JSON list of C-alpha atoms in Angstrom, two decimals:
[
{"chain": "A", "resi": 15, "resn": "MET", "atom": "CA", "xyz": [167.84, 198.43, 104.45]},
{"chain": "A", "resi": 16, "resn": "THR", "atom": "CA", "xyz": [168.45, 198.82, 100.74]},
{"chain": "A", "resi": 17, "resn": "GLU", "atom": "CA", "xyz": [166.16, 200.20, 98.05]},
{"chain": "A", "resi": 18, "resn": "SER", "atom": "CA", "xyz": [164.74, 196.73, 97.46]},
{"chain": "A", "resi": 19, "resn": "ASN", "atom": "CA", "xyz": [163.47, 196.76, 101.08]},
{"chain": "A", "resi": 20, "resn": "LYS", "atom": "CA", "xyz": [165.52, 193.68, 101.69]},
{"chain": "A", "resi": 21, "resn": "PRO", "atom": "CA", "xyz": [168.47, 193.86, 104.08]},
{"chain": "A", "resi": 22, "resn": "SER", "atom": "CA", "xyz": [171.96, 193.65, 102.60]},
{"chain": "A", "resi": 23, "resn": "LEU", "atom": "CA", "xyz": [174.13, 190.54, 102.65]},
{"chain": "A", "resi": 24, "resn": "GLU", "atom": "CA", "xyz": [177.88, 191.10, 102.36]},
{"chain": "A", "resi": 25, "resn": "VAL", "atom": "CA", "xyz": [181.03, 189.01, 102.75]},
{"chain": "A", "resi": 26, "resn": "CYS", "atom": "CA", "xyz": [184.21, 190.37, 104.34]},
{"chain": "A", "resi": 27, "resn": "LEU", "atom": "CA", "xyz": [186.99, 188.03, 103.23]},
{"chain": "A", "resi": 28, "resn": "SER", "atom": "CA", "xyz": [189.56, 189.12, 105.84]},
{"chain": "A", "resi": 29, "resn": "PRO", "atom": "CA", "xyz": [189.68, 190.97, 109.18]},
{"chain": "A", "resi": 30, "resn": "ALA", "atom": "CA", "xyz": [191.99, 193.46, 107.41]},
{"chain": "A", "resi": 31, "resn": "LEU", "atom": "CA", "xyz": [188.98, 194.56, 105.32]},
{"chain": "A", "resi": 32, "resn": "LEU", "atom": "CA", "xyz": [186.43, 194.85, 108.12]},
{"chain": "A", "resi": 33, "resn": "HIS", "atom": "CA", "xyz": [186.88, 198.62, 108.45]},
{"chain": "A", "resi": 34, "resn": "LEU", "atom": "CA", "xyz": [185.35, 198.97, 104.96]},
{"chain": "A", "resi": 35, "resn": "PHE", "atom": "CA", "xyz": [182.00, 197.58, 106.13]},
{"chain": "A", "resi": 36, "resn": "ASP", "atom": "CA", "xyz": [179.14, 199.13, 108.12]},
{"chain": "A", "resi": 37, "resn": "VAL", "atom": "CA", "xyz": [179.55, 196.92, 111.18]},
{"chain": "A", "resi": 38, "resn": "LYS", "atom": "CA", "xyz": [177.39, 199.12, 113.45]},
{"chain": "A", "resi": 39, "resn": "ASN", "atom": "CA", "xyz": [174.26, 198.54, 111.36]},
{"chain": "A", "resi": 40, "resn": "SER", "atom": "CA", "xyz": [174.72, 194.83, 110.76]},
{"chain": "A", "resi": 41, "resn": "ILE", "atom": "CA", "xyz": [174.67, 191.41, 112.33]},
{"chain": "A", "resi": 42, "resn": "VAL", "atom": "CA", "xyz": [178.19, 190.05, 111.99]},
{"chain": "A", "resi": 43, "resn": "VAL", "atom": "CA", "xyz": [178.77, 186.32, 111.59]},
{"chain": "A", "resi": 44, "resn": "ILE", "atom": "CA", "xyz": [182.27, 185.30, 112.71]},
{"chain": "A", "resi": 45, "resn": "ILE", "atom": "CA", "xyz": [183.53, 182.45, 110.51]},
{"chain": "A", "resi": 46, "resn": "ASP", "atom": "CA", "xyz": [186.61, 180.45, 111.47]},
{"chain": "A", "resi": 47, "resn": "VAL", "atom": "CA", "xyz": [185.82, 177.00, 110.09]},
{"chain": "A", "resi": 48, "resn": "LEU", "atom": "CA", "xyz": [189.18, 175.37, 110.92]},
{"chain": "A", "resi": 49, "resn": "ARG", "atom": "CA", "xyz": [188.62, 175.28, 113.80]},
{"chain": "A", "resi": 50, "resn": "ALA", "atom": "CA", "xyz": [187.47, 177.94, 116.27]},
{"chain": "A", "resi": 51, "resn": "THR", "atom": "CA", "xyz": [183.83, 178.44, 115.27]},
{"chain": "A", "resi": 52, "resn": "SER", "atom": "CA", "xyz": [183.35, 174.71, 114.66]},
{"chain": "A", "resi": 53, "resn": "THR", "atom": "CA", "xyz": [184.69, 174.02, 118.16]},
{"chain": "A", "resi": 54, "resn": "ILE", "atom": "CA", "xyz": [182.57, 176.78, 119.75]},
{"chain": "A", "resi": 55, "resn": "CYS", "atom": "CA", "xyz": [179.29, 175.43, 118.38]},
{"chain": "A", "resi": 56, "resn": "THR", "atom": "CA", "xyz": [180.32, 171.86, 119.26]},
{"chain": "A", "resi": 57, "resn": "ALA", "atom": "CA", "xyz": [181.11, 172.76, 122.88]},
{"chain": "A", "resi": 58, "resn": "LEU", "atom": "CA", "xyz": [177.81, 174.63, 123.27]},
{"chain": "A", "resi": 59, "resn": "TYR", "atom": "CA", "xyz": [175.88, 171.87, 121.52]},
{"chain": "A", "resi": 60, "resn": "ASN", "atom": "CA", "xyz": [177.40, 169.41, 124.01]},
{"chain": "A", "resi": 61, "resn": "GLY", "atom": "CA", "xyz": [176.15, 171.46, 126.93]},
{"chain": "A", "resi": 62, "resn": "ALA", "atom": "CA", "xyz": [178.89, 174.00, 127.73]},
{"chain": "A", "resi": 63, "resn": "ALA", "atom": "CA", "xyz": [177.48, 176.83, 129.84]},
{"chain": "A", "resi": 64, "resn": "LYS", "atom": "CA", "xyz": [179.30, 179.41, 127.71]},
{"chain": "A", "resi": 65, "resn": "VAL", "atom": "CA", "xyz": [182.44, 180.08, 125.74]},
{"chain": "A", "resi": 66, "resn": "ILE", "atom": "CA", "xyz": [184.53, 183.16, 126.59]},
{"chain": "A", "resi": 67, "resn": "PRO", "atom": "CA", "xyz": [186.65, 184.18, 123.60]},
{"chain": "A", "resi": 68, "resn": "VAL", "atom": "CA", "xyz": [189.84, 186.03, 124.53]},
{"chain": "A", "resi": 69, "resn": "ALA", "atom": "CA", "xyz": [192.67, 187.51, 122.51]},
{"chain": "A", "resi": 70, "resn": "THR", "atom": "CA", "xyz": [195.74, 186.31, 124.42]},
{"chain": "A", "resi": 71, "resn": "VAL", "atom": "CA", "xyz": [196.99, 183.17, 126.15]},
{"chain": "A", "resi": 72, "resn": "GLU", "atom": "CA", "xyz": [197.73, 185.19, 129.30]},
{"chain": "A", "resi": 73, "resn": "GLU", "atom": "CA", "xyz": [194.15, 186.46, 129.45]},
{"chain": "A", "resi": 74, "resn": "CYS", "atom": "CA", "xyz": [192.91, 182.91, 128.86]},
{"chain": "A", "resi": 75, "resn": "VAL", "atom": "CA", "xyz": [194.94, 181.54, 131.78]},
{"chain": "A", "resi": 76, "resn": "ASN", "atom": "CA", "xyz": [193.95, 184.38, 134.14]},
{"chain": "A", "resi": 77, "resn": "ILE", "atom": "CA", "xyz": [190.22, 184.22, 133.41]},
{"chain": "A", "resi": 78, "resn": "GLY", "atom": "CA", "xyz": [190.23, 180.42, 133.53]},
{"chain": "A", "resi": 79, "resn": "ARG", "atom": "CA", "xyz": [191.86, 180.48, 136.93]},
{"chain": "A", "resi": 80, "resn": "ALA", "atom": "CA", "xyz": [189.45, 183.13, 138.26]},
{"chain": "A", "resi": 81, "resn": "ILE", "atom": "CA", "xyz": [186.28, 181.28, 137.23]},
{"chain": "A", "resi": 82, "resn": "ASP", "atom": "CA", "xyz": [187.57, 177.70, 137.36]},
{"chain": "A", "resi": 83, "resn": "GLY", "atom": "CA", "xyz": [186.98, 177.38, 133.63]},
{"chain": "A", "resi": 84, "resn": "ILE", "atom": "CA", "xyz": [188.58, 175.18, 130.99]},
{"chain": "A", "resi": 85, "resn": "THR", "atom": "CA", "xyz": [191.40, 177.05, 129.28]},
{"chain": "A", "resi": 86, "resn": "ALA", "atom": "CA", "xyz": [191.96, 176.22, 125.65]},
{"chain": "A", "resi": 87, "resn": "GLY", "atom": "CA", "xyz": [193.41, 177.56, 122.48]},
{"chain": "A", "resi": 88, "resn": "GLU", "atom": "CA", "xyz": [195.85, 177.26, 119.66]},
{"chain": "A", "resi": 89, "resn": "ARG", "atom": "CA", "xyz": [198.57, 179.17, 117.94]},
{"chain": "A", "resi": 90, "resn": "ASP", "atom": "CA", "xyz": [199.37, 178.13, 114.38]},
{"chain": "A", "resi": 91, "resn": "GLY", "atom": "CA", "xyz": [197.29, 174.96, 114.67]},
{"chain": "A", "resi": 92, "resn": "LYS", "atom": "CA", "xyz": [198.83, 173.56, 117.86]},
{"chain": "A", "resi": 93, "resn": "VAL", "atom": "CA", "xyz": [197.84, 173.76, 121.54]},
{"chain": "A", "resi": 94, "resn": "ALA", "atom": "CA", "xyz": [199.12, 177.09, 122.80]},
{"chain": "A", "resi": 95, "resn": "GLU", "atom": "CA", "xyz": [201.93, 176.94, 125.33]},
{"chain": "A", "resi": 96, "resn": "GLY", "atom": "CA", "xyz": [200.56, 177.30, 128.86]},
{"chain": "A", "resi": 97, "resn": "LEU", "atom": "CA", "xyz": [197.13, 175.92, 128.00]},
{"chain": "A", "resi": 98, "resn": "VAL", "atom": "CA", "xyz": [195.81, 172.44, 128.69]},
{"chain": "A", "resi": 99, "resn": "HIS", "atom": "CA", "xyz": [193.39, 171.97, 125.81]},
{"chain": "A", "resi": 100, "resn": "GLY", "atom": "CA", "xyz": [193.44, 172.76, 122.11]},
{"chain": "A", "resi": 101, "resn": "ASN", "atom": "CA", "xyz": [191.05, 173.82, 119.43]},
{"chain": "A", "resi": 102, "resn": "SER", "atom": "CA", "xyz": [189.75, 170.42, 118.32]},
{"chain": "A", "resi": 103, "resn": "PRO", "atom": "CA", "xyz": [185.98, 169.88, 118.46]},
{"chain": "A", "resi": 104, "resn": "PHE", "atom": "CA", "xyz": [186.68, 166.29, 119.55]},
{"chain": "A", "resi": 105, "resn": "GLU", "atom": "CA", "xyz": [188.17, 167.54, 122.82]},
{"chain": "A", "resi": 106, "resn": "TYR", "atom": "CA", "xyz": [184.74, 168.72, 124.00]},
{"chain": "A", "resi": 107, "resn": "PRO", "atom": "CA", "xyz": [182.33, 165.79, 124.33]},
{"chain": "A", "resi": 108, "resn": "ARG", "atom": "CA", "xyz": [179.28, 166.21, 126.56]},
{"chain": "A", "resi": 109, "resn": "GLU", "atom": "CA", "xyz": [180.75, 164.20, 129.45]},
{"chain": "A", "resi": 110, "resn": "PHE", "atom": "CA", "xyz": [183.67, 166.64, 129.61]},
{"chain": "A", "resi": 111, "resn": "ILE", "atom": "CA", "xyz": [182.21, 170.05, 128.78]},
{"chain": "A", "resi": 112, "resn": "GLU", "atom": "CA", "xyz": [178.61, 169.96, 130.06]},
{"chain": "A", "resi": 113, "resn": "ASN", "atom": "CA", "xyz": [177.80, 172.91, 132.36]},
{"chain": "A", "resi": 114, "resn": "LYS", "atom": "CA", "xyz": [181.40, 174.15, 132.20]},
{"chain": "A", "resi": 115, "resn": "THR", "atom": "CA", "xyz": [182.81, 177.40, 130.84]},
{"chain": "A", "resi": 116, "resn": "LEU", "atom": "CA", "xyz": [185.36, 177.22, 128.04]},
{"chain": "A", "resi": 117, "resn": "VAL", "atom": "CA", "xyz": [187.86, 180.08, 127.82]},
{"chain": "A", "resi": 118, "resn": "LEU", "atom": "CA", "xyz": [189.20, 180.02, 124.27]},
{"chain": "A", "resi": 119, "resn": "THR", "atom": "CA", "xyz": [191.93, 181.88, 122.41]},
{"chain": "A", "resi": 120, "resn": "THR", "atom": "CA", "xyz": [192.69, 181.23, 118.74]},
{"chain": "A", "resi": 121, "resn": "THR", "atom": "CA", "xyz": [194.99, 182.61, 116.07]},
{"chain": "A", "resi": 122, "resn": "ASN", "atom": "CA", "xyz": [192.32, 184.30, 113.96]},
{"chain": "A", "resi": 123, "resn": "GLY", "atom": "CA", "xyz": [188.72, 183.88, 115.12]},
{"chain": "A", "resi": 124, "resn": "THR", "atom": "CA", "xyz": [188.81, 185.55, 118.53]},
{"chain": "A", "resi": 125, "resn": "LYS", "atom": "CA", "xyz": [190.65, 188.54, 117.06]},
{"chain": "A", "resi": 126, "resn": "LEU", "atom": "CA", "xyz": [187.90, 189.15, 114.49]},
{"chain": "A", "resi": 127, "resn": "LEU", "atom": "CA", "xyz": [185.20, 188.77, 117.13]},
{"chain": "A", "resi": 128, "resn": "HIS", "atom": "CA", "xyz": [186.70, 191.56, 119.22]},
{"chain": "A", "resi": 129, "resn": "MET", "atom": "CA", "xyz": [187.09, 193.74, 116.11]},
{"chain": "A", "resi": 130, "resn": "ALA", "atom": "CA", "xyz": [183.34, 193.39, 115.41]},
{"chain": "A", "resi": 131, "resn": "LYS", "atom": "CA", "xyz": [182.25, 194.45, 118.90]},
{"chain": "A", "resi": 132, "resn": "ASP", "atom": "CA", "xyz": [180.12, 197.40, 117.67]},
{"chain": "A", "resi": 133, "resn": "ALA", "atom": "CA", "xyz": [177.82, 195.20, 115.56]},
{"chain": "A", "resi": 134, "resn": "ILE", "atom": "CA", "xyz": [174.07, 195.00, 116.21]},
{"chain": "A", "resi": 135, "resn": "GLN", "atom": "CA", "xyz": [174.79, 191.43, 117.16]},
{"chain": "A", "resi": 136, "resn": "ILE", "atom": "CA", "xyz": [177.59, 188.88, 116.79]},
{"chain": "A", "resi": 137, "resn": "ILE", "atom": "CA", "xyz": [177.04, 185.19, 116.11]},
{"chain": "A", "resi": 138, "resn": "THR", "atom": "CA", "xyz": [179.48, 182.50, 115.03]},
{"chain": "A", "resi": 139, "resn": "GLY", "atom": "CA", "xyz": [179.10, 180.20, 112.06]},
{"chain": "A", "resi": 140, "resn": "SER", "atom": "CA", "xyz": [180.68, 177.08, 110.56]},
{"chain": "A", "resi": 141, "resn": "PHE", "atom": "CA", "xyz": [179.46, 174.07, 108.62]},
{"chain": "A", "resi": 142, "resn": "PRO", "atom": "CA", "xyz": [178.46, 172.12, 111.77]},
{"chain": "A", "resi": 143, "resn": "ASN", "atom": "CA", "xyz": [175.83, 174.79, 112.54]},
{"chain": "A", "resi": 144, "resn": "ILE", "atom": "CA", "xyz": [175.06, 176.17, 109.08]},
{"chain": "A", "resi": 145, "resn": "SER", "atom": "CA", "xyz": [171.30, 175.55, 109.26]},
{"chain": "A", "resi": 146, "resn": "ALA", "atom": "CA", "xyz": [170.97, 177.31, 112.62]},
{"chain": "A", "resi": 147, "resn": "VAL", "atom": "CA", "xyz": [172.91, 180.29, 111.24]},
{"chain": "A", "resi": 148, "resn": "CYS", "atom": "CA", "xyz": [170.86, 180.55, 108.05]},
{"chain": "A", "resi": 149, "resn": "ASP", "atom": "CA", "xyz": [167.49, 180.18, 109.81]},
{"chain": "A", "resi": 150, "resn": "TYR", "atom": "CA", "xyz": [168.45, 182.86, 112.32]},
{"chain": "A", "resi": 151, "resn": "LEU", "atom": "CA", "xyz": [169.67, 185.36, 109.73]},
{"chain": "A", "resi": 152, "resn": "ILE", "atom": "CA", "xyz": [166.49, 185.01, 107.69]},
{"chain": "A", "resi": 153, "resn": "ALA", "atom": "CA", "xyz": [164.34, 185.48, 110.81]},
{"chain": "A", "resi": 154, "resn": "GLN", "atom": "CA", "xyz": [166.19, 188.62, 111.97]},
{"chain": "A", "resi": 155, "resn": "ASN", "atom": "CA", "xyz": [165.69, 190.52, 108.68]},
{"chain": "A", "resi": 156, "resn": "GLN", "atom": "CA", "xyz": [168.72, 192.75, 109.35]},
{"chain": "A", "resi": 157, "resn": "ASN", "atom": "CA", "xyz": [171.80, 193.65, 107.32]},
{"chain": "A", "resi": 158, "resn": "VAL", "atom": "CA", "xyz": [174.37, 190.86, 107.53]},
{"chain": "A", "resi": 159, "resn": "ILE", "atom": "CA", "xyz": [178.16, 190.80, 107.21]},
{"chain": "A", "resi": 160, "resn": "LEU", "atom": "CA", "xyz": [179.67, 187.33, 106.90]},
{"chain": "A", "resi": 161, "resn": "GLY", "atom": "CA", "xyz": [183.10, 187.93, 108.42]},
{"chain": "A", "resi": 162, "resn": "CYS", "atom": "CA", "xyz": [185.84, 185.47, 107.50]},
{"chain": "A", "resi": 163, "resn": "ALA", "atom": "CA", "xyz": [188.58, 185.12, 110.13]},
{"chain": "A", "resi": 164, "resn": "ALA", "atom": "CA", "xyz": [191.02, 184.16, 107.35]},
{"chain": "A", "resi": 165, "resn": "TRP", "atom": "CA", "xyz": [194.62, 183.24, 108.23]},
{"chain": "A", "resi": 166, "resn": "LYS", "atom": "CA", "xyz": [196.70, 186.06, 109.67]},
{"chain": "A", "resi": 167, "resn": "ASP", "atom": "CA", "xyz": [194.70, 188.49, 107.49]},
{"chain": "A", "resi": 168, "resn": "ARG", "atom": "CA", "xyz": [195.25, 186.45, 104.32]},
{"chain": "A", "resi": 169, "resn": "VAL", "atom": "CA", "xyz": [192.09, 185.21, 102.59]},
{"chain": "A", "resi": 170, "resn": "ASN", "atom": "CA", "xyz": [191.52, 181.49, 103.10]},
{"chain": "A", "resi": 171, "resn": "MET", "atom": "CA", "xyz": [189.54, 178.86, 101.31]},
{"chain": "A", "resi": 172, "resn": "GLU", "atom": "CA", "xyz": [187.43, 177.29, 104.05]},
{"chain": "A", "resi": 173, "resn": "ASP", "atom": "CA", "xyz": [185.96, 180.49, 105.51]},
{"chain": "A", "resi": 174, "resn": "THR", "atom": "CA", "xyz": [185.22, 181.80, 102.00]},
{"chain": "A", "resi": 175, "resn": "LEU", "atom": "CA", "xyz": [183.52, 178.49, 101.12]},
{"chain": "A", "resi": 176, "resn": "PHE", "atom": "CA", "xyz": [181.31, 178.66, 104.22]},
{"chain": "A", "resi": 177, "resn": "ALA", "atom": "CA", "xyz": [180.37, 182.28, 103.49]},
{"chain": "A", "resi": 178, "resn": "GLY", "atom": "CA", "xyz": [179.49, 181.21, 99.94]},
{"chain": "A", "resi": 179, "resn": "ALA", "atom": "CA", "xyz": [177.36, 178.34, 101.25]},
{"chain": "A", "resi": 180, "resn": "VAL", "atom": "CA", "xyz": [175.39, 180.76, 103.44]},
{"chain": "A", "resi": 181, "resn": "VAL", "atom": "CA", "xyz": [174.92, 183.23, 100.57]},
{"chain": "A", "resi": 182, "resn": "ASN", "atom": "CA", "xyz": [173.71, 180.34, 98.41]},
{"chain": "A", "resi": 183, "resn": "ARG", "atom": "CA", "xyz": [171.11, 179.29, 100.99]},
{"chain": "A", "resi": 184, "resn": "ILE", "atom": "CA", "xyz": [169.66, 182.66, 102.00]},
{"chain": "A", "resi": 185, "resn": "ARG", "atom": "CA", "xyz": [170.26, 185.08, 99.11]},
{"chain": "A", "resi": 186, "resn": "GLU", "atom": "CA", "xyz": [166.59, 185.30, 98.08]},
{"chain": "A", "resi": 187, "resn": "HIS", "atom": "CA", "xyz": [165.86, 187.01, 101.42]},
{"chain": "A", "resi": 188, "resn": "PHE", "atom": "CA", "xyz": [168.60, 189.62, 100.99]},
{"chain": "A", "resi": 189, "resn": "ASP", "atom": "CA", "xyz": [169.94, 192.21, 98.60]},
{"chain": "A", "resi": 190, "resn": "VAL", "atom": "CA", "xyz": [173.32, 190.86, 97.46]},
{"chain": "A", "resi": 191, "resn": "ASN", "atom": "CA", "xyz": [175.24, 193.76, 95.95]},
{"chain": "A", "resi": 192, "resn": "CYS", "atom": "CA", "xyz": [178.71, 192.70, 97.02]},
{"chain": "A", "resi": 193, "resn": "ASP", "atom": "CA", "xyz": [181.36, 191.28, 94.72]},
{"chain": "A", "resi": 194, "resn": "SER", "atom": "CA", "xyz": [183.00, 189.22, 97.47]},
{"chain": "A", "resi": 195, "resn": "ALA", "atom": "CA", "xyz": [179.64, 187.59, 98.32]},
{"chain": "A", "resi": 196, "resn": "ILE", "atom": "CA", "xyz": [179.13, 186.66, 94.66]},
{"chain": "A", "resi": 197, "resn": "ALA", "atom": "CA", "xyz": [182.73, 185.40, 94.42]},
{"chain": "A", "resi": 198, "resn": "ALA", "atom": "CA", "xyz": [182.33, 183.31, 97.60]},
{"chain": "A", "resi": 199, "resn": "GLU", "atom": "CA", "xyz": [179.10, 181.78, 96.32]},
{"chain": "A", "resi": 200, "resn": "THR", "atom": "CA", "xyz": [180.74, 181.00, 92.98]},
{"chain": "A", "resi": 201, "resn": "LEU", "atom": "CA", "xyz": [183.60, 179.23, 94.78]},
{"chain": "A", "resi": 202, "resn": "TYR", "atom": "CA", "xyz": [181.10, 177.25, 96.85]},
{"chain": "A", "resi": 203, "resn": "GLU", "atom": "CA", "xyz": [179.15, 176.28, 93.74]},
{"chain": "A", "resi": 204, "resn": "SER", "atom": "CA", "xyz": [182.29, 174.84, 92.18]},
{"chain": "A", "resi": 205, "resn": "ALA", "atom": "CA", "xyz": [183.22, 172.94, 95.38]},
{"chain": "A", "resi": 206, "resn": "LYS", "atom": "CA", "xyz": [179.89, 171.77, 96.79]},
{"chain": "A", "resi": 207, "resn": "THR", "atom": "CA", "xyz": [179.78, 168.28, 95.26]},
{"chain": "A", "resi": 208, "resn": "ASP", "atom": "CA", "xyz": [182.86, 167.34, 97.33]},
{"chain": "A", "resi": 209, "resn": "ILE", "atom": "CA", "xyz": [184.00, 170.14, 99.62]},
{"chain": "A", "resi": 210, "resn": "HIS", "atom": "CA", "xyz": [186.45, 167.89, 101.43]},
{"chain": "A", "resi": 211, "resn": "GLN", "atom": "CA", "xyz": [188.26, 166.96, 98.24]},
{"chain": "A", "resi": 212, "resn": "PHE", "atom": "CA", "xyz": [188.20, 170.58, 97.04]},
{"chain": "A", "resi": 213, "resn": "MET", "atom": "CA", "xyz": [189.74, 171.72, 100.33]},
{"chain": "A", "resi": 214, "resn": "LYS", "atom": "CA", "xyz": [192.79, 169.47, 99.93]},
{"chain": "A", "resi": 215, "resn": "GLN", "atom": "CA", "xyz": [194.44, 172.19, 97.86]},
{"chain": "A", "resi": 216, "resn": "ALA", "atom": "CA", "xyz": [193.99, 174.79, 100.63]},
{"chain": "A", "resi": 217, "resn": "SER", "atom": "CA", "xyz": [196.95, 175.97, 102.71]},
{"chain": "A", "resi": 218, "resn": "HIS", "atom": "CA", "xyz": [195.16, 175.49, 106.04]},
{"chain": "A", "resi": 219, "resn": "TYR", "atom": "CA", "xyz": [194.16, 171.94, 105.10]},
{"chain": "A", "resi": 220, "resn": "LYS", "atom": "CA", "xyz": [197.80, 171.13, 104.42]},
{"chain": "A", "resi": 221, "resn": "ARG", "atom": "CA", "xyz": [198.89, 172.83, 107.66]},
{"chain": "A", "resi": 222, "resn": "LEU", "atom": "CA", "xyz": [196.46, 170.85, 109.83]},
{"chain": "A", "resi": 223, "resn": "ALA", "atom": "CA", "xyz": [196.89, 167.59, 107.92]},
{"chain": "A", "resi": 224, "resn": "LYS", "atom": "CA", "xyz": [200.61, 167.82, 108.73]},
{"chain": "A", "resi": 225, "resn": "TYR", "atom": "CA", "xyz": [199.61, 167.54, 112.40]},
{"chain": "A", "resi": 226, "resn": "GLY", "atom": "CA", "xyz": [197.40, 164.51, 111.68]},
{"chain": "A", "resi": 227, "resn": "LEU", "atom": "CA", "xyz": [194.15, 166.44, 112.01]},
{"chain": "A", "resi": 228, "resn": "GLU", "atom": "CA", "xyz": [192.25, 165.12, 108.97]},
{"chain": "A", "resi": 229, "resn": "LYS", "atom": "CA", "xyz": [189.45, 163.89, 111.26]},
{"chain": "A", "resi": 230, "resn": "ASP", "atom": "CA", "xyz": [189.00, 167.43, 112.59]},
{"chain": "A", "resi": 231, "resn": "ILE", "atom": "CA", "xyz": [188.95, 168.83, 109.06]},
{"chain": "A", "resi": 232, "resn": "ALA", "atom": "CA", "xyz": [186.31, 166.34, 107.90]},
{"chain": "A", "resi": 233, "resn": "TYR", "atom": "CA", "xyz": [184.08, 167.19, 110.88]},
{"chain": "A", "resi": 234, "resn": "CYS", "atom": "CA", "xyz": [184.50, 170.93, 110.39]},
{"chain": "A", "resi": 235, "resn": "LEU", "atom": "CA", "xyz": [183.43, 170.67, 106.74]},
{"chain": "A", "resi": 236, "resn": "THR", "atom": "CA", "xyz": [180.31, 168.56, 107.44]},
{"chain": "A", "resi": 237, "resn": "PRO", "atom": "CA", "xyz": [176.93, 170.33, 107.76]},
{"chain": "A", "resi": 238, "resn": "ASP", "atom": "CA", "xyz": [174.79, 170.29, 110.86]},
{"chain": "A", "resi": 239, "resn": "GLY", "atom": "CA", "xyz": [176.76, 168.10, 113.26]},
{"chain": "A", "resi": 240, "resn": "ALA", "atom": "CA", "xyz": [176.22, 170.65, 116.06]},
{"chain": "A", "resi": 241, "resn": "ASN", "atom": "CA", "xyz": [173.24, 172.69, 115.04]},
{"chain": "A", "resi": 242, "resn": "ILE", "atom": "CA", "xyz": [173.11, 175.36, 117.73]},
{"chain": "A", "resi": 243, "resn": "LEU", "atom": "CA", "xyz": [173.47, 179.12, 117.38]},
{"chain": "A", "resi": 244, "resn": "PRO", "atom": "CA", "xyz": [176.29, 180.71, 119.42]},
{"chain": "A", "resi": 245, "resn": "ILE", "atom": "CA", "xyz": [175.39, 184.33, 120.15]},
{"chain": "A", "resi": 246, "resn": "PHE", "atom": "CA", "xyz": [177.70, 186.86, 121.81]},
{"chain": "A", "resi": 247, "resn": "LYS", "atom": "CA", "xyz": [176.24, 188.37, 125.00]},
{"chain": "A", "resi": 248, "resn": "ASP", "atom": "CA", "xyz": [178.05, 190.13, 127.84]},
{"chain": "A", "resi": 249, "resn": "GLY", "atom": "CA", "xyz": [181.49, 189.01, 126.73]},
{"chain": "A", "resi": 250, "resn": "ALA", "atom": "CA", "xyz": [180.64, 185.35, 126.19]},
{"chain": "A", "resi": 251, "resn": "LEU", "atom": "CA", "xyz": [179.10, 183.11, 123.55]},
{"chain": "A", "resi": 252, "resn": "VAL", "atom": "CA", "xyz": [176.00, 181.24, 124.63]},
{"chain": "A", "resi": 253, "resn": "GLY", "atom": "CA", "xyz": [173.96, 178.73, 122.65]},
{"chain": "A", "resi": 254, "resn": "ILE", "atom": "CA", "xyz": [170.36, 179.34, 121.63]}
]
């Protein structure tokens, strides 16, 4: 807690900066808007039993085989070699994913999640579950780090925008003494009238659009399409 008796709210713009933050005394929100955390909340919202995030494709295949789970993941925006399913939220409708376990590996998001393992708690956030994230963080009254997965450690637009949107919604409940949180909120303020249009200049938008994934991008930038809270417990994300 800070001198104001409000918990702190900070934004970590890249996994490469996480070591500068007090992870052990904070709730960490993993943000990987395009597309890991959007897909995680969508799968859980559609009835998945749990999502097991893993770092490598090999681990994904081995765990999936052992538990008869659905193995999925991407590398550089495409389905990873050796896996059956990708990282698109549209691959996980209720009739496919209900009561099943999804084993997921992604380029950026799962790496950050494992880096934050000493946090008080880990949850995942993206625009499709922004209200669930904000309501939960206010209710917990603990220090919060909004952790952007970024792109191979380089700051990216979409995760920063989501962090800024969260700061904008909940800042009155927190002490915001963090330049990156203020910068993220300022970016969000300038983009919020049309986030999708604003995002067209972003490198990750261009990368995914090249693969014909504009529908994914639009979904991932739309609030509250899968309003469930994924929380990390015993090595897996479950929805509450």
